[in-house]
Amino acid sequence: MFEKTAPPLRHIFQTWLLLFVFMAFCVTFGLSYFFQTRTAQNMMTHQAVLHLDYIASQIKYIEGNLKDLKSDLSSGLVEKARILSLILKDVPSLMHNKKFLSEWSRTAEIKELSIIGKNGVVIEAFPEEFIGTDFKKYDFLHPYLPLIDKKDGVYVEDLRTSYKQSGSVNSLAQFVGVSRLDAPGVIQMGYSAERYANALKTASAEVLADDYVMGKDGFVFILQNGKIISAGHKDLKGKILADSDWDFVRNIPENKLVFKKVCGKSVFLMTRKIDSYYVVAVMPKSDVYAFRNKILSWAASVYVLLFSLVYIFLSALLERIVVRGIEKTNTTLEKITEGKLNEKVDVRSNQEFVSLSNGINTMVDALKEAIAEAATRLDKELEFAREIQRAALPSVFPPYPNKNEFDIFASMTAAKEVGGDFYDFFLLGQNGSHVGIVIADVSGKGIPAALFMMSAKTLIKNFAETGMSPAEIFYHTNQKLCENNEAGMFVTAFMGILEIETGKFTYVNAGHNPPLIKRAGRCFERMKLKPGFMLGAFDSFVYQQEETYLDGDDTVFLYTDGVTEAQNSDLKLFGDERLYDVLNKNTYKTPKELLAAVREAVAAYVDGAEQSDDLTMLALSYHPKTITVPAEIEYQDEVMNFVNKRLEKASAPAEVIAQTDIVLDEIFTNICSYAYTPAKGTATVRCSVGGTPAFVSLVFRDKGKPFNPLNKADPDITADIEDREIGNLGIFMVKQIMDSVEYEYKNNENVLTVVKYLEDVSNEKQQMI
């Protein structure tokens, strides 16, 4: 599974800060929305009340037979002035909103509108040309001045001529004035004279609401006896209420603002009952909230800007005060975790970081001391473990001074850590007739690998000393190592047992690197063998052993992968090819010299790079017992005595000894007579006795002229003596006596090998000299 990477602190903070800013924006905008909505609804309520009051007054006026149309119209004008005064009191910002004043004037059918300040000067007007008019300068305007400081003053003018700011006649108009409720001052407004005439012409409840407009799309309709007798919405006039979508208005409480959805449109409604009439004021939701939406749009822009600045400022503040300090601290900590314990944390931007820096530095100093103490203690323990490991390996060379039939040398250059490589060699059989060699590599490093190594080494040697074959030794060792192997460790190993007398080399492999073998006069090459399975991995594995014969000066080289996998500073391996090159350049050297040459080559290649694995090697050279004498007939007895002593020591039957003497006499005589003629030379004879089945082997070597006696045809022994061809009888006799006769010419030598099997020799008497 992949480990989940934690996000950086700045990202976490910025994410939470963004969430906080967003929530703050939502809350702030929500509160603004709530209060602006409430204000819009309050304005709608005031306007509806005022409009209904006006309609009620108009109805009462009409019901009073229009007794004093002028007075009522003036009152209406006064009421509109009061409405505007109330609106400006609730929303002062509308005073200078020219669009609002223009639309409101047109909606209220006001010809002129002036708002006078406390100094008697017009501060806002519709049309705008009257702005700046000083009421104190005109006598006919003086009656308005007392209203400035009153709270509920009203003044109604008679009909008079309206003048433009330039002084020219505008029109005949009716003007009224009311005291401002928002501040000292006066609101003056006027109808045109034509408006009076039209009002007189249309003074009827059935037309009262027809042209009445509230806001942009609001309207009023009037009910009488369940029928809509007048409506600002033409489609409603004349309809029976019960047959329309507005039948629900009869159930709405009077003078209470109600929100409904009618004919697919959302509207606010307010009703009032006036005598026999029922008046309904309707204002679309879009009209009620139009001004609110504009304010919220502006507020949203301001909030976005404000909270963006807050976000940027706080992010920068965190980056400067916290994140940079943490990053600097982490950078130093990374160096410390890499082992650079002399690094110091030095962040002084605030008291907390000063305390953190001092704490980390103190902890690192303590850690340095603890590591130094632990390293010293561990070095001593590891050195002790390495000493124990080295002590368990054979280290005295030559190990067997009285055994000159072979030369053996081994070494292990351990890595810094205690490893799991090991080698071993030991004599086996009666009187040391065999020599066993082992090399192995335990998986892993450290004390567990060393303990597993000691266990494997002990088991292999103990089983070997019981007389088991290499395959049996590995089988039983594997079973023991698999018992309670909870750590899952295993060991690759190679083992060979050399029968010293005969050169028979029996070996088995358990997943280890195949050894290299050098035959006399040839280069090193890889031994062909079955790989086998590691020891300790599979408890029922059956190992297969193999065998070969070593001849004089043959060498077997064993090694672990620490040799071929040694790395230089570029992490490139020493490799098999370099190992072959080193060995083949030193084929003539003794095992000790050979191993030294390999170590030097590896050391030169890695060139000081740290050793990651043990370098473990073992070399065995075979030098069987031989006798070398001048190739002259007078030395034949000396050779015969050498051979007979070995046969007698092996308890060979007298018949076999006699037959061997005949063979030796024939072959040695031929060498003396023909090999070097007319020059002189030497002859070397090797005698081996042993093996399974037991045999006696004689090997004759001379550096004379190449000659293969087996190329001669056998004589016809059935012919009469006088007809037989002279010669070839001796070699024919040798073939008849011995079970095997082989010839080869190698390294400028004639090599003739004859073998006789000793069927009667008992196992107890098959001793290796």
mmCIF file of C-alpha atoms in Angstrom, residues 196-539:
data_model
loop_
_atom_site.group_PDB
_atom_site.id
_atom_site.type_symbol
_atom_site.label_atom_id
_atom_site.label_comp_id
_atom_site.label_asym_id
_atom_site.label_seq_id
_atom_site.Cartn_x
_atom_site.Cartn_y
_atom_site.Cartn_z
ATOM 1 C CA TYR A 196 -57.529 69.181 -11.070
ATOM 2 C CA ALA A 197 -59.807 69.310 -14.074
ATOM 3 C CA ASN A 198 -59.183 65.673 -14.902
ATOM 4 C CA ALA A 199 -59.760 64.686 -11.292
ATOM 5 C CA LEU A 200 -63.100 66.399 -11.346
ATOM 6 C CA LYS A 201 -64.025 64.633 -14.543
ATOM 7 C CA THR A 202 -63.065 61.203 -13.165
ATOM 8 C CA ALA A 203 -64.278 61.515 -9.574
ATOM 9 C CA SER A 204 -65.873 58.025 -9.388
ATOM 10 C CA ALA A 205 -64.973 54.834 -7.439
ATOM 11 C CA GLU A 206 -65.390 52.792 -10.630
ATOM 12 C CA VAL A 207 -62.467 54.576 -12.244
ATOM 13 C CA LEU A 208 -60.503 55.388 -9.111
ATOM 14 C CA ALA A 209 -58.124 52.399 -9.355
ATOM 15 C CA ASP A 210 -58.010 52.143 -13.165
ATOM 16 C CA ASP A 211 -54.990 54.321 -13.639
ATOM 17 C CA TYR A 212 -53.561 54.047 -10.145
ATOM 18 C CA VAL A 213 -49.977 52.805 -10.196
ATOM 19 C CA MET A 214 -47.820 51.567 -7.326
ATOM 20 C CA GLY A 215 -44.156 51.446 -8.178
ATOM 21 C CA LYS A 216 -43.278 49.994 -11.547
ATOM 22 C CA ASP A 217 -45.806 47.183 -11.897
ATOM 23 C CA GLY A 218 -47.954 47.465 -8.735
ATOM 24 C CA PHE A 219 -51.659 48.199 -8.887
ATOM 25 C CA VAL A 220 -54.853 48.503 -6.842
ATOM 26 C CA PHE A 221 -58.249 46.950 -7.413
ATOM 27 C CA ILE A 222 -61.568 47.734 -5.703
ATOM 28 C CA LEU A 223 -64.269 45.205 -4.887
ATOM 29 C CA GLN A 224 -67.958 45.903 -4.293
ATOM 30 C CA ASN A 225 -70.550 43.195 -3.712
ATOM 31 C CA GLY A 226 -68.097 40.449 -4.831
ATOM 32 C CA LYS A 227 -67.263 42.177 -8.121
ATOM 33 C CA ILE A 228 -64.127 43.975 -9.182
ATOM 34 C CA ILE A 229 -65.443 47.400 -10.144
ATOM 35 C CA SER A 230 -62.085 49.122 -10.696
ATOM 36 C CA ALA A 231 -58.569 47.748 -11.219
ATOM 37 C CA GLY A 232 -55.164 48.961 -12.259
ATOM 38 C CA HIS A 233 -54.889 45.653 -14.095
ATOM 39 C CA LYS A 234 -57.336 45.912 -17.022
ATOM 40 C CA ASP A 235 -57.957 42.164 -17.242
ATOM 41 C CA LEU A 236 -59.439 42.126 -13.729
ATOM 42 C CA LYS A 237 -62.049 44.903 -14.095
ATOM 43 C CA GLY A 238 -65.613 43.612 -14.272
ATOM 44 C CA LYS A 239 -64.742 40.036 -13.081
ATOM 45 C CA ILE A 240 -66.626 38.263 -10.367
ATOM 46 C CA LEU A 241 -64.175 37.661 -7.539
ATOM 47 C CA ALA A 242 -65.270 34.064 -6.946
ATOM 48 C CA ASP A 243 -64.521 33.228 -10.602
ATOM 49 C CA SER A 244 -61.010 34.678 -10.534
ATOM 50 C CA ASP A 245 -57.643 33.664 -9.015
ATOM 51 C CA TRP A 246 -58.025 36.460 -6.445
ATOM 52 C CA ASP A 247 -60.863 34.960 -4.452
ATOM 53 C CA PHE A 248 -58.503 34.309 -1.540
ATOM 54 C CA VAL A 249 -58.188 38.061 -0.747
ATOM 55 C CA ARG A 250 -61.443 37.981 1.237
ATOM 56 C CA ASN A 251 -59.695 35.808 3.818
ATOM 57 C CA ILE A 252 -56.673 38.091 4.226
ATOM 58 C CA PRO A 253 -56.610 40.127 7.470
ATOM 59 C CA GLU A 254 -56.889 43.889 6.947
ATOM 60 C CA ASN A 255 -53.835 46.145 6.995
ATOM 61 C CA LYS A 256 -51.430 43.168 7.124
ATOM 62 C CA LEU A 257 -48.796 42.561 4.455
ATOM 63 C CA VAL A 258 -49.208 39.105 2.940
ATOM 64 C CA PHE A 259 -47.035 37.259 0.428
ATOM 65 C CA LYS A 260 -48.787 35.102 -2.177
ATOM 66 C CA LYS A 261 -48.201 33.514 -5.559
ATOM 67 C CA VAL A 262 -50.983 34.420 -8.020
ATOM 68 C CA CYS A 263 -51.121 33.484 -11.691
ATOM 69 C CA GLY A 264 -47.523 32.303 -11.534
ATOM 70 C CA LYS A 265 -46.249 35.588 -10.098
ATOM 71 C CA SER A 266 -45.100 36.317 -6.539
ATOM 72 C CA VAL A 267 -46.770 39.399 -5.058
ATOM 73 C CA PHE A 268 -47.234 41.224 -1.762
ATOM 74 C CA LEU A 269 -50.810 42.232 -0.871
ATOM 75 C CA MET A 270 -52.571 44.409 1.685
ATOM 76 C CA THR A 271 -56.348 44.828 2.016
ATOM 77 C CA ARG A 272 -58.695 47.284 3.643
ATOM 78 C CA LYS A 273 -62.480 47.433 3.936
ATOM 79 C CA ILE A 274 -64.026 50.871 3.404
ATOM 80 C CA ASP A 275 -67.782 50.957 3.900
ATOM 81 C CA SER A 276 -69.159 48.736 1.154
ATOM 82 C CA TYR A 277 -65.903 48.670 -0.714
ATOM 83 C CA TYR A 278 -62.948 46.255 -0.375
ATOM 84 C CA VAL A 279 -59.594 47.695 -1.574
ATOM 85 C CA VAL A 280 -56.572 45.498 -2.397
ATOM 86 C CA ALA A 281 -53.071 46.905 -2.975
ATOM 87 C CA VAL A 282 -50.810 44.584 -5.013
ATOM 88 C CA MET A 283 -47.031 44.981 -5.412
ATOM 89 C CA PRO A 284 -44.957 42.435 -7.385
ATOM 90 C CA LYS A 285 -42.068 40.883 -5.488
ATOM 91 C CA SER A 286 -39.620 42.183 -8.120
ATOM 92 C CA ASP A 287 -40.709 45.743 -7.390
ATOM 93 C CA VAL A 288 -40.522 45.335 -3.632
ATOM 94 C CA TYR A 289 -37.009 43.911 -3.762
ATOM 95 C CA ALA A 290 -35.644 45.894 -6.696
ATOM 96 C CA PHE A 291 -33.834 48.418 -4.536
ATOM 97 C CA ARG A 292 -32.772 45.711 -2.097
ATOM 98 C CA ASN A 293 -31.183 43.714 -4.925
ATOM 99 C CA LYS A 294 -29.202 46.742 -6.075
ATOM 100 C CA ILE A 295 -27.897 47.342 -2.571
ATOM 101 C CA LEU A 296 -27.028 43.666 -2.099
ATOM 102 C CA SER A 297 -25.236 43.576 -5.441
ATOM 103 C CA TRP A 298 -23.091 46.491 -4.370
ATOM 104 C CA ALA A 299 -22.607 45.004 -0.898
ATOM 105 C CA ALA A 300 -21.567 41.638 -2.349
ATOM 106 C CA SER A 301 -18.834 43.329 -4.370
ATOM 107 C CA VAL A 302 -17.611 45.177 -1.294
ATOM 108 C CA TYR A 303 -17.686 42.007 0.834
ATOM 109 C CA VAL A 304 -15.771 40.008 -1.790
ATOM 110 C CA LEU A 305 -13.100 42.693 -1.946
ATOM 111 C CA LEU A 306 -12.926 43.006 1.831
ATOM 112 C CA PHE A 307 -12.720 39.288 2.561
ATOM 113 C CA SER A 308 -10.216 38.774 -0.269
ATOM 114 C CA LEU A 309 -7.971 41.340 1.379
ATOM 115 C CA VAL A 310 -8.426 39.581 4.723
ATOM 116 C CA TYR A 311 -7.570 36.226 3.144
ATOM 117 C CA ILE A 312 -4.462 37.579 1.426
ATOM 118 C CA PHE A 313 -3.292 39.386 4.551
ATOM 119 C CA LEU A 314 -3.766 36.394 6.861
ATOM 120 C CA SER A 315 -2.137 34.016 4.359
ATOM 121 C CA ALA A 316 0.865 36.309 4.065
ATOM 122 C CA LEU A 317 0.998 36.668 7.835
ATOM 123 C CA LEU A 318 0.980 32.885 8.322
ATOM 124 C CA GLU A 319 3.617 32.452 5.607
ATOM 125 C CA ARG A 320 5.913 34.974 7.239
ATOM 126 C CA ILE A 321 5.419 34.129 10.894
ATOM 127 C CA VAL A 322 4.725 30.377 10.876
ATOM 128 C CA VAL A 323 5.357 28.578 7.576
ATOM 129 C CA ARG A 324 8.802 30.031 6.906
ATOM 130 C CA GLY A 325 9.871 29.175 10.434
ATOM 131 C CA ILE A 326 8.556 25.627 10.100
ATOM 132 C CA GLU A 327 10.191 25.156 6.690
ATOM 133 C CA LYS A 328 13.501 26.410 8.018
ATOM 134 C CA THR A 329 13.154 24.115 11.019
ATOM 135 C CA ASN A 330 12.242 21.147 8.786
ATOM 136 C CA THR A 331 15.189 21.831 6.465
ATOM 137 C CA THR A 332 17.524 21.656 9.437
ATOM 138 C CA LEU A 333 15.762 18.558 10.778
ATOM 139 C CA GLU A 334 16.158 16.823 7.391
ATOM 140 C CA LYS A 335 19.897 17.408 7.591
ATOM 141 C CA ILE A 336 19.895 16.116 11.156
ATOM 142 C CA THR A 337 17.992 12.971 10.119
ATOM 143 C CA GLU A 338 20.602 12.453 7.399
ATOM 144 C CA GLY A 339 23.178 12.218 10.162
ATOM 145 C CA LYS A 340 24.437 15.801 10.195
ATOM 146 C CA LEU A 341 24.062 16.189 13.939
ATOM 147 C CA ASN A 342 26.143 19.373 14.051
ATOM 148 C CA GLU A 343 23.328 21.303 12.374
ATOM 149 C CA LYS A 344 21.449 23.766 14.593
ATOM 150 C CA VAL A 345 17.877 25.065 14.367
ATOM 151 C CA ASP A 346 17.968 28.856 14.471
ATOM 152 C CA VAL A 347 14.478 30.331 14.029
ATOM 153 C CA ARG A 348 13.972 33.487 16.151
ATOM 154 C CA SER A 349 10.884 35.082 14.604
ATOM 155 C CA ASN A 350 8.810 34.688 17.778
ATOM 156 C CA GLN A 351 9.041 33.318 21.297
ATOM 157 C CA GLU A 352 7.474 29.990 20.402
ATOM 158 C CA PHE A 353 9.999 29.283 17.657
ATOM 159 C CA VAL A 354 12.853 30.354 19.917
ATOM 160 C CA SER A 355 11.652 27.809 22.479
ATOM 161 C CA LEU A 356 11.228 25.160 19.763
ATOM 162 C CA SER A 357 14.702 25.826 18.334
ATOM 163 C CA ASN A 358 16.318 25.599 21.744
ATOM 164 C CA GLY A 359 14.402 22.420 22.538
ATOM 165 C CA ILE A 360 15.406 20.714 19.284
ATOM 166 C CA ASN A 361 19.033 21.755 19.649
ATOM 167 C CA THR A 362 19.117 20.435 23.198
ATOM 168 C CA MET A 363 17.517 17.178 22.078
ATOM 169 C CA VAL A 364 20.016 16.771 19.198
ATOM 170 C CA ASP A 365 22.944 17.372 21.552
ATOM 171 C CA ALA A 366 21.578 14.721 23.880
ATOM 172 C CA LEU A 367 21.002 12.451 20.897
ATOM 173 C CA LYS A 368 24.595 12.927 19.769
ATOM 174 C CA GLU A 369 25.834 11.875 23.158
ATOM 175 C CA ALA A 370 23.478 8.901 23.258
ATOM 176 C CA ILE A 371 24.462 7.839 19.737
ATOM 177 C CA ALA A 372 28.128 8.154 20.579
ATOM 178 C CA GLU A 373 27.658 6.007 23.673
ATOM 179 C CA ALA A 374 25.490 3.501 21.809
ATOM 180 C CA ALA A 375 27.924 3.404 18.887
ATOM 181 C CA THR A 376 30.821 2.738 21.234
ATOM 182 C CA ARG A 377 28.879 0.021 22.996
ATOM 183 C CA LEU A 378 27.620 -1.441 19.706
ATOM 184 C CA ASP A 379 31.088 -1.388 18.189
ATOM 185 C CA LYS A 380 32.361 -3.345 21.147
ATOM 186 C CA GLU A 381 29.494 -5.807 20.897
ATOM 187 C CA LEU A 382 29.888 -6.188 17.134
ATOM 188 C CA GLU A 383 33.621 -6.578 17.466
ATOM 189 C CA PHE A 384 33.013 -9.248 20.066
ATOM 190 C CA ALA A 385 30.514 -10.928 17.741
ATOM 191 C CA ARG A 386 32.956 -10.723 14.841
ATOM 192 C CA GLU A 387 35.650 -12.245 17.031
ATOM 193 C CA ILE A 388 33.314 -15.088 17.934
ATOM 194 C CA GLN A 389 32.456 -15.520 14.266
ATOM 195 C CA ARG A 390 36.095 -15.493 13.207
ATOM 196 C CA ALA A 391 36.991 -17.881 16.009
ATOM 197 C CA ALA A 392 34.430 -20.352 14.672
ATOM 198 C CA LEU A 393 36.163 -20.457 11.288
ATOM 199 C CA PRO A 394 39.395 -22.376 10.615
ATOM 200 C CA SER A 395 42.240 -19.877 10.607
ATOM 201 C CA VAL A 396 45.446 -21.932 10.894
ATOM 202 C CA PHE A 397 47.229 -22.561 7.608
ATOM 203 C CA PRO A 398 48.434 -24.959 6.496
ATOM 204 C CA PRO A 399 45.791 -26.800 8.529
ATOM 205 C CA TYR A 400 47.212 -30.301 8.089
ATOM 206 C CA PRO A 401 51.030 -30.223 7.754
ATOM 207 C CA ASN A 402 51.207 -34.002 7.402
ATOM 208 C CA LYS A 403 48.745 -34.021 4.498
ATOM 209 C CA ASN A 404 50.656 -32.944 1.425
ATOM 210 C CA GLU A 405 48.196 -34.475 -1.030
ATOM 211 C CA PHE A 406 46.227 -31.215 -1.081
ATOM 212 C CA ASP A 407 46.672 -27.547 -0.336
ATOM 213 C CA ILE A 408 43.782 -25.580 1.106
ATOM 214 C CA PHE A 409 43.327 -21.945 2.023
ATOM 215 C CA ALA A 410 40.279 -19.893 2.954
ATOM 216 C CA SER A 411 39.525 -16.334 4.019
ATOM 217 C CA MET A 412 36.619 -14.102 4.946
ATOM 218 C CA THR A 413 36.926 -10.323 4.769
ATOM 219 C CA ALA A 414 33.930 -9.286 6.831
ATOM 220 C CA ALA A 415 31.888 -6.165 6.171
ATOM 221 C CA LYS A 416 31.392 -3.673 9.006
ATOM 222 C CA GLU A 417 28.278 -5.472 10.112
ATOM 223 C CA VAL A 418 28.326 -9.009 11.399
ATOM 224 C CA GLY A 419 27.513 -11.175 8.426
ATOM 225 C CA GLY A 420 26.216 -14.631 7.655
ATOM 226 C CA ASP A 421 28.982 -15.959 5.362
ATOM 227 C CA PHE A 422 31.062 -18.876 6.531
ATOM 228 C CA TYR A 423 33.474 -21.491 5.269
ATOM 229 C CA ASP A 424 34.728 -24.686 6.830
ATOM 230 C CA PHE A 425 36.928 -27.668 6.074
ATOM 231 C CA PHE A 426 37.609 -30.797 8.062
ATOM 232 C CA LEU A 427 39.121 -34.279 7.764
ATOM 233 C CA LEU A 428 36.769 -37.223 7.641
ATOM 234 C CA GLY A 429 37.071 -40.997 7.690
ATOM 235 C CA GLN A 430 39.673 -43.179 9.358
ATOM 236 C CA ASN A 431 43.047 -41.507 9.567
ATOM 237 C CA GLY A 432 41.716 -38.513 7.663
ATOM 238 C CA SER A 433 41.098 -40.335 4.419
ATOM 239 C CA HIS A 434 38.719 -37.643 3.185
ATOM 240 C CA VAL A 435 38.594 -33.877 3.422
ATOM 241 C CA GLY A 436 35.317 -31.965 3.398
ATOM 242 C CA ILE A 437 34.989 -28.345 2.285
ATOM 243 C CA VAL A 438 31.984 -26.057 2.797
ATOM 244 C CA ILE A 439 31.120 -22.494 1.862
ATOM 245 C CA ALA A 440 27.787 -20.805 2.623
ATOM 246 C CA ASP A 441 25.934 -17.481 2.701
ATOM 247 C CA VAL A 442 23.072 -16.854 5.144
ATOM 248 C CA SER A 443 20.282 -14.479 4.141
ATOM 249 C CA GLY A 444 20.380 -11.178 6.007
ATOM 250 C CA LYS A 445 22.955 -9.489 8.187
ATOM 251 C CA GLY A 446 23.604 -8.858 11.823
ATOM 252 C CA ILE A 447 23.423 -11.029 14.910
ATOM 253 C CA PRO A 448 20.441 -13.174 13.694
ATOM 254 C CA ALA A 449 22.336 -14.109 10.533
ATOM 255 C CA ALA A 450 25.463 -14.882 12.555
ATOM 256 C CA LEU A 451 23.492 -17.164 14.896
ATOM 257 C CA PHE A 452 21.853 -18.913 11.943
ATOM 258 C CA MET A 453 25.301 -19.304 10.381
ATOM 259 C CA MET A 454 26.715 -20.938 13.529
ATOM 260 C CA SER A 455 23.806 -23.324 13.657
ATOM 261 C CA ALA A 456 24.158 -24.296 9.975
ATOM 262 C CA LYS A 457 27.948 -24.720 10.266
ATOM 263 C CA THR A 458 27.656 -26.930 13.331
ATOM 264 C CA LEU A 459 24.945 -29.112 11.795
ATOM 265 C CA ILE A 460 26.849 -29.656 8.533
ATOM 266 C CA LYS A 461 30.053 -30.663 10.311
ATOM 267 C CA ASN A 462 28.270 -32.900 12.830
ATOM 268 C CA PHE A 463 26.371 -34.783 10.135
ATOM 269 C CA ALA A 464 29.512 -35.025 8.001
ATOM 270 C CA GLU A 465 31.414 -36.691 10.854
ATOM 271 C CA THR A 466 28.816 -39.481 10.981
ATOM 272 C CA GLY A 467 29.968 -40.695 7.554
ATOM 273 C CA MET A 468 26.947 -39.442 5.586
ATOM 274 C CA SER A 469 27.259 -38.541 1.920
ATOM 275 C CA PRO A 470 27.057 -34.813 0.955
ATOM 276 C CA ALA A 471 23.456 -35.219 -0.217
ATOM 277 C CA GLU A 472 22.452 -36.858 3.080
ATOM 278 C CA ILE A 473 24.291 -34.198 5.077
ATOM 279 C CA PHE A 474 22.358 -31.409 3.357
ATOM 280 C CA TYR A 475 19.067 -33.270 3.647
ATOM 281 C CA HIS A 476 19.319 -33.652 7.430
ATOM 282 C CA THR A 477 20.799 -30.177 7.920
ATOM 283 C CA ASN A 478 17.916 -28.684 5.943
ATOM 284 C CA GLN A 479 15.354 -30.488 8.101
ATOM 285 C CA LYS A 480 16.934 -29.214 11.311
ATOM 286 C CA LEU A 481 17.201 -25.636 10.052
ATOM 287 C CA CYS A 482 13.531 -25.642 9.006
ATOM 288 C CA GLU A 483 12.446 -26.498 12.538
ATOM 289 C CA ASN A 484 11.177 -23.399 14.377
ATOM 290 C CA ASN A 485 12.531 -21.142 11.644
ATOM 291 C CA GLU A 486 9.978 -18.410 12.379
ATOM 292 C CA ALA A 487 12.294 -15.697 11.064
ATOM 293 C CA GLY A 488 12.187 -17.317 7.618
ATOM 294 C CA MET A 489 15.973 -17.317 7.241
ATOM 295 C CA PHE A 490 17.804 -19.565 4.811
ATOM 296 C CA VAL A 491 21.333 -20.309 3.694
ATOM 297 C CA THR A 492 22.848 -21.080 0.298
ATOM 298 C CA ALA A 493 25.688 -23.604 0.576
ATOM 299 C CA PHE A 494 28.079 -25.792 -1.362
ATOM 300 C CA MET A 495 29.809 -28.856 0.057
ATOM 301 C CA GLY A 496 32.354 -31.234 -1.418
ATOM 302 C CA ILE A 497 34.152 -34.273 -0.013
ATOM 303 C CA LEU A 498 37.462 -35.227 -1.571
ATOM 304 C CA GLU A 499 38.680 -38.810 -1.321
ATOM 305 C CA ILE A 500 42.348 -37.975 -0.876
ATOM 306 C CA GLU A 501 43.773 -41.177 -2.219
ATOM 307 C CA THR A 502 41.759 -41.396 -5.437
ATOM 308 C CA GLY A 503 40.909 -37.756 -6.162
ATOM 309 C CA LYS A 504 37.212 -38.584 -6.190
ATOM 310 C CA PHE A 505 35.318 -35.361 -5.431
ATOM 311 C CA THR A 506 31.658 -35.795 -4.389
ATOM 312 C CA TYR A 507 29.679 -32.589 -4.032
ATOM 313 C CA VAL A 508 26.221 -31.128 -3.548
ATOM 314 C CA ASN A 509 24.833 -27.613 -4.017
ATOM 315 C CA ALA A 510 22.039 -25.802 -2.164
ATOM 316 C CA GLY A 511 21.355 -22.737 -4.280
ATOM 317 C CA HIS A 512 24.900 -21.379 -3.964
ATOM 318 C CA ASN A 513 27.163 -19.831 -6.600
ATOM 319 C CA PRO A 514 28.629 -22.701 -8.664
ATOM 320 C CA PRO A 515 32.338 -23.140 -7.825
ATOM 321 C CA LEU A 516 35.052 -22.663 -10.423
ATOM 322 C CA ILE A 517 37.435 -25.497 -11.240
ATOM 323 C CA LYS A 518 40.811 -25.449 -12.917
ATOM 324 C CA ARG A 519 42.132 -28.611 -14.424
ATOM 325 C CA ALA A 520 45.903 -28.965 -14.653
ATOM 326 C CA GLY A 521 47.261 -26.790 -17.439
ATOM 327 C CA ARG A 522 43.847 -25.277 -18.214
ATOM 328 C CA CYS A 523 41.832 -22.161 -17.253
ATOM 329 C CA PHE A 524 39.207 -21.852 -14.576
ATOM 330 C CA GLU A 525 35.696 -22.723 -15.640
ATOM 331 C CA ARG A 526 32.333 -23.022 -13.910
ATOM 332 C CA MET A 527 31.483 -26.434 -12.529
ATOM 333 C CA LYS A 528 28.339 -27.903 -13.994
ATOM 334 C CA LEU A 529 26.024 -28.895 -11.163
ATOM 335 C CA LYS A 530 22.416 -29.039 -10.107
ATOM 336 C CA PRO A 531 21.418 -25.837 -8.277
ATOM 337 C CA GLY A 532 19.436 -27.440 -5.443
ATOM 338 C CA PHE A 533 17.289 -25.534 -2.932
ATOM 339 C CA MET A 534 18.450 -23.275 -0.103
ATOM 340 C CA LEU A 535 18.868 -24.846 3.310
ATOM 341 C CA GLY A 536 16.150 -23.840 5.750
ATOM 342 C CA ALA A 537 13.558 -22.975 3.116
ATOM 343 C CA PHE A 538 11.740 -26.253 2.360
ATOM 344 C CA ASP A 539 12.038 -29.105 4.836
#
